[in-house]
Amino acid sequence: VRRRFTTNGARVTKLFAKLSIRTTLACLIGLMGLIVAALCGQQMWTSYWQHSAAVKAAELAKLDQDLFNALVSARYERASLQTAVIQSLDKNQSSIATYQTRRKEVDAAMAAARETLATTPFPALKSAANTLSARFTDYNALRDAVDRDAKLVPASRDKTLVGKVLSVGDAYLQ
């Protein structure tokens, strides 16, 4: 057995003994070049996927910001909607002005969020966008009802509107 290993070792030694120093160095430099090329390729591949993930995260961050702004403003608007329906005509004017200001903020933020959601490549977000759009439509109908009733005297207002403000507003904010 020893003899066989020695013979194999001798074969390998004979192989390298036949190569010149120039050929051996060229082979080693070529091997190192292949290793460096493989490592660079791996790093480029990793960088590509990290960049792709960062782009997706940036898109989602913009959407998150738009939805956050819309829902925070909607929360304040909902409070003003409720007080506008509860208070008398002489006292509810500031609530009307407040919810109209907040309405502009909600509409602007929702328009930006809808634009982002329309172009999103994520199917899960598309179904969530449909649900949000349906709830926003209900919320807009509620806004119209509050606009009508806020101009009426409290005795002639819809008594269920305060509860609708809470329930439809909660559904939208969920």
PDB file of C-alpha atoms in Angstrom, residues 43-164:
ATOM      1  CA  GLN A  43     -21.186  39.775  -5.082  1.00  0.00           C
ATOM      2  CA  MET A  44     -22.833  41.341  -8.127  1.00  0.00           C
ATOM      3  CA  TRP A  45     -25.685  38.835  -7.894  1.00  0.00           C
ATOM      4  CA  THR A  46     -26.117  39.553  -4.183  1.00  0.00           C
ATOM      5  CA  SER A  47     -26.004  43.305  -4.798  1.00  0.00           C
ATOM      6  CA  TYR A  48     -28.657  43.027  -7.488  1.00  0.00           C
ATOM      7  CA  TRP A  49     -31.065  41.227  -5.174  1.00  0.00           C
ATOM      8  CA  GLN A  50     -30.360  43.599  -2.287  1.00  0.00           C
ATOM      9  CA  HIS A  51     -31.036  46.571  -4.567  1.00  0.00           C
ATOM     10  CA  SER A  52     -34.247  44.947  -5.777  1.00  0.00           C
ATOM     11  CA  ALA A  53     -35.385  44.406  -2.184  1.00  0.00           C
ATOM     12  CA  ALA A  54     -34.511  48.004  -1.295  1.00  0.00           C
ATOM     13  CA  VAL A  55     -36.561  49.326  -4.232  1.00  0.00           C
ATOM     14  CA  LYS A  56     -39.564  47.253  -3.126  1.00  0.00           C
ATOM     15  CA  ALA A  57     -39.151  48.485   0.448  1.00  0.00           C
ATOM     16  CA  ALA A  58     -39.016  52.091  -0.756  1.00  0.00           C
ATOM     17  CA  GLU A  59     -42.235  51.609  -2.751  1.00  0.00           C
ATOM     18  CA  LEU A  60     -43.934  50.103   0.262  1.00  0.00           C
ATOM     19  CA  ALA A  61     -42.632  52.869   2.522  1.00  0.00           C
ATOM     20  CA  LYS A  62     -44.199  55.514   0.272  1.00  0.00           C
ATOM     21  CA  LEU A  63     -47.480  53.602   0.278  1.00  0.00           C
ATOM     22  CA  ASP A  64     -47.278  53.213   4.044  1.00  0.00           C
ATOM     23  CA  GLN A  65     -46.708  56.935   4.482  1.00  0.00           C
ATOM     24  CA  ASP A  66     -49.651  57.838   2.228  1.00  0.00           C
ATOM     25  CA  LEU A  67     -51.996  55.419   3.992  1.00  0.00           C
ATOM     26  CA  PHE A  68     -50.833  56.589   7.404  1.00  0.00           C
ATOM     27  CA  ASN A  69     -51.465  60.229   6.499  1.00  0.00           C
ATOM     28  CA  ALA A  70     -54.886  59.371   5.073  1.00  0.00           C
ATOM     29  CA  LEU A  71     -55.964  57.355   8.083  1.00  0.00           C
ATOM     30  CA  VAL A  72     -54.693  59.839  10.670  1.00  0.00           C
ATOM     31  CA  SER A  73     -56.487  62.686   8.921  1.00  0.00           C
ATOM     32  CA  ALA A  74     -59.595  60.508   8.573  1.00  0.00           C
ATOM     33  CA  ARG A  75     -59.540  59.860  12.299  1.00  0.00           C
ATOM     34  CA  TYR A  76     -59.555  63.607  13.018  1.00  0.00           C
ATOM     35  CA  GLU A  77     -62.152  64.160  10.314  1.00  0.00           C
ATOM     36  CA  ARG A  78     -64.396  61.498  11.835  1.00  0.00           C
ATOM     37  CA  ALA A  79     -64.316  63.259  15.201  1.00  0.00           C
ATOM     38  CA  SER A  80     -65.266  66.548  13.558  1.00  0.00           C
ATOM     39  CA  LEU A  81     -68.020  64.838  11.554  1.00  0.00           C
ATOM     40  CA  GLN A  82     -69.538  63.514  14.730  1.00  0.00           C
ATOM     41  CA  THR A  83     -69.454  66.843  16.561  1.00  0.00           C
ATOM     42  CA  ALA A  84     -70.856  68.625  13.499  1.00  0.00           C
ATOM     43  CA  VAL A  85     -73.887  66.321  13.602  1.00  0.00           C
ATOM     44  CA  ILE A  86     -74.361  66.584  17.375  1.00  0.00           C
ATOM     45  CA  GLN A  87     -73.945  70.328  17.876  1.00  0.00           C
ATOM     46  CA  SER A  88     -76.433  73.056  16.998  1.00  0.00           C
ATOM     47  CA  LEU A  89     -76.051  75.221  13.887  1.00  0.00           C
ATOM     48  CA  ASP A  90     -74.395  78.123  15.697  1.00  0.00           C
ATOM     49  CA  LYS A  91     -71.819  75.867  17.407  1.00  0.00           C
ATOM     50  CA  ASN A  92     -70.980  73.390  14.656  1.00  0.00           C
ATOM     51  CA  GLN A  93     -69.402  75.826  12.184  1.00  0.00           C
ATOM     52  CA  SER A  94     -65.873  75.238  13.493  1.00  0.00           C
ATOM     53  CA  SER A  95     -66.420  71.474  13.269  1.00  0.00           C
ATOM     54  CA  ILE A  96     -67.600  71.863   9.671  1.00  0.00           C
ATOM     55  CA  ALA A  97     -64.531  73.929   8.809  1.00  0.00           C
ATOM     56  CA  THR A  98     -62.284  71.375  10.525  1.00  0.00           C
ATOM     57  CA  TYR A  99     -63.718  68.349   8.749  1.00  0.00           C
ATOM     58  CA  GLN A 100     -63.592  70.124   5.412  1.00  0.00           C
ATOM     59  CA  THR A 101     -59.900  70.862   5.954  1.00  0.00           C
ATOM     60  CA  ARG A 102     -59.236  67.285   7.019  1.00  0.00           C
ATOM     61  CA  ARG A 103     -61.254  66.006   4.069  1.00  0.00           C
ATOM     62  CA  LYS A 104     -58.832  67.686   1.668  1.00  0.00           C
ATOM     63  CA  GLU A 105     -55.902  66.012   3.444  1.00  0.00           C
ATOM     64  CA  VAL A 106     -57.600  62.600   3.393  1.00  0.00           C
ATOM     65  CA  ASP A 107     -58.519  62.904  -0.284  1.00  0.00           C
ATOM     66  CA  ALA A 108     -55.000  63.955  -1.279  1.00  0.00           C
ATOM     67  CA  ALA A 109     -53.350  61.151   0.691  1.00  0.00           C
ATOM     68  CA  MET A 110     -55.851  58.556  -0.558  1.00  0.00           C
ATOM     69  CA  ALA A 111     -55.322  59.663  -4.152  1.00  0.00           C
ATOM     70  CA  ALA A 112     -51.570  59.165  -3.741  1.00  0.00           C
ATOM     71  CA  ALA A 113     -52.101  55.796  -2.037  1.00  0.00           C
ATOM     72  CA  ARG A 114     -54.523  54.625  -4.727  1.00  0.00           C
ATOM     73  CA  GLU A 115     -52.034  55.603  -7.421  1.00  0.00           C
ATOM     74  CA  THR A 116     -49.331  53.568  -5.715  1.00  0.00           C
ATOM     75  CA  LEU A 117     -51.688  50.645  -5.123  1.00  0.00           C
ATOM     76  CA  ALA A 118     -52.758  50.627  -8.770  1.00  0.00           C
ATOM     77  CA  THR A 119     -49.187  50.004  -9.921  1.00  0.00           C
ATOM     78  CA  THR A 120     -48.082  47.650  -7.159  1.00  0.00           C
ATOM     79  CA  PRO A 121     -46.788  44.255  -8.259  1.00  0.00           C
ATOM     80  CA  PHE A 122     -47.929  42.592  -5.017  1.00  0.00           C
ATOM     81  CA  PRO A 123     -51.185  40.605  -5.395  1.00  0.00           C
ATOM     82  CA  ALA A 124     -51.913  40.707  -1.658  1.00  0.00           C
ATOM     83  CA  LEU A 125     -51.917  44.492  -1.765  1.00  0.00           C
ATOM     84  CA  LYS A 126     -54.299  44.498  -4.727  1.00  0.00           C
ATOM     85  CA  SER A 127     -56.974  42.664  -2.717  1.00  0.00           C
ATOM     86  CA  ALA A 128     -56.393  44.975   0.245  1.00  0.00           C
ATOM     87  CA  ALA A 129     -56.696  47.939  -2.119  1.00  0.00           C
ATOM     88  CA  ASN A 130     -60.088  46.707  -3.304  1.00  0.00           C
ATOM     89  CA  THR A 131     -61.319  46.415   0.286  1.00  0.00           C
ATOM     90  CA  LEU A 132     -59.971  49.853   1.135  1.00  0.00           C
ATOM     91  CA  SER A 133     -61.567  51.351  -1.946  1.00  0.00           C
ATOM     92  CA  ALA A 134     -64.969  49.884  -1.052  1.00  0.00           C
ATOM     93  CA  ARG A 135     -64.716  51.210   2.507  1.00  0.00           C
ATOM     94  CA  PHE A 136     -63.632  54.613   1.239  1.00  0.00           C
ATOM     95  CA  THR A 137     -66.682  54.705  -1.032  1.00  0.00           C
ATOM     96  CA  ASP A 138     -68.899  54.012   1.995  1.00  0.00           C
ATOM     97  CA  TYR A 139     -67.048  56.705   3.898  1.00  0.00           C
ATOM     98  CA  ASN A 140     -67.666  59.206   1.085  1.00  0.00           C
ATOM     99  CA  ALA A 141     -71.394  58.414   1.201  1.00  0.00           C
ATOM    100  CA  LEU A 142     -71.284  59.092   4.940  1.00  0.00           C
ATOM    101  CA  ARG A 143     -69.552  62.404   4.303  1.00  0.00           C
ATOM    102  CA  ASP A 144     -72.352  63.444   1.953  1.00  0.00           C
ATOM    103  CA  ALA A 145     -74.971  62.533   4.567  1.00  0.00           C
ATOM    104  CA  VAL A 146     -73.133  64.571   7.214  1.00  0.00           C
ATOM    105  CA  ASP A 147     -72.854  67.525   4.825  1.00  0.00           C
ATOM    106  CA  ARG A 148     -76.625  67.486   4.349  1.00  0.00           C
ATOM    107  CA  ASP A 149     -77.524  66.999   8.006  1.00  0.00           C
ATOM    108  CA  ALA A 150     -75.001  69.487   9.430  1.00  0.00           C
ATOM    109  CA  LYS A 151     -76.931  72.315   7.752  1.00  0.00           C
ATOM    110  CA  LEU A 152     -80.225  71.255   9.346  1.00  0.00           C
ATOM    111  CA  VAL A 153     -81.478  72.067  12.814  1.00  0.00           C
ATOM    112  CA  PRO A 154     -80.645  69.289  15.306  1.00  0.00           C
ATOM    113  CA  ALA A 155     -84.271  68.189  15.649  1.00  0.00           C
ATOM    114  CA  SER A 156     -84.590  67.369  11.948  1.00  0.00           C
ATOM    115  CA  ARG A 157     -81.250  65.518  11.599  1.00  0.00           C
ATOM    116  CA  ASP A 158     -80.949  61.777  11.127  1.00  0.00           C
ATOM    117  CA  LYS A 159     -80.623  60.355  14.652  1.00  0.00           C
ATOM    118  CA  THR A 160     -78.714  57.281  13.463  1.00  0.00           C
ATOM    119  CA  LEU A 161     -76.047  59.339  11.739  1.00  0.00           C
ATOM    120  CA  VAL A 162     -73.839  59.595  14.840  1.00  0.00           C
ATOM    121  CA  GLY A 163     -73.725  55.794  15.074  1.00  0.00           C
ATOM    122  CA  LYS A 164     -73.048  55.544  11.346  1.00  0.00           C
TER     123      LYS A 164
END
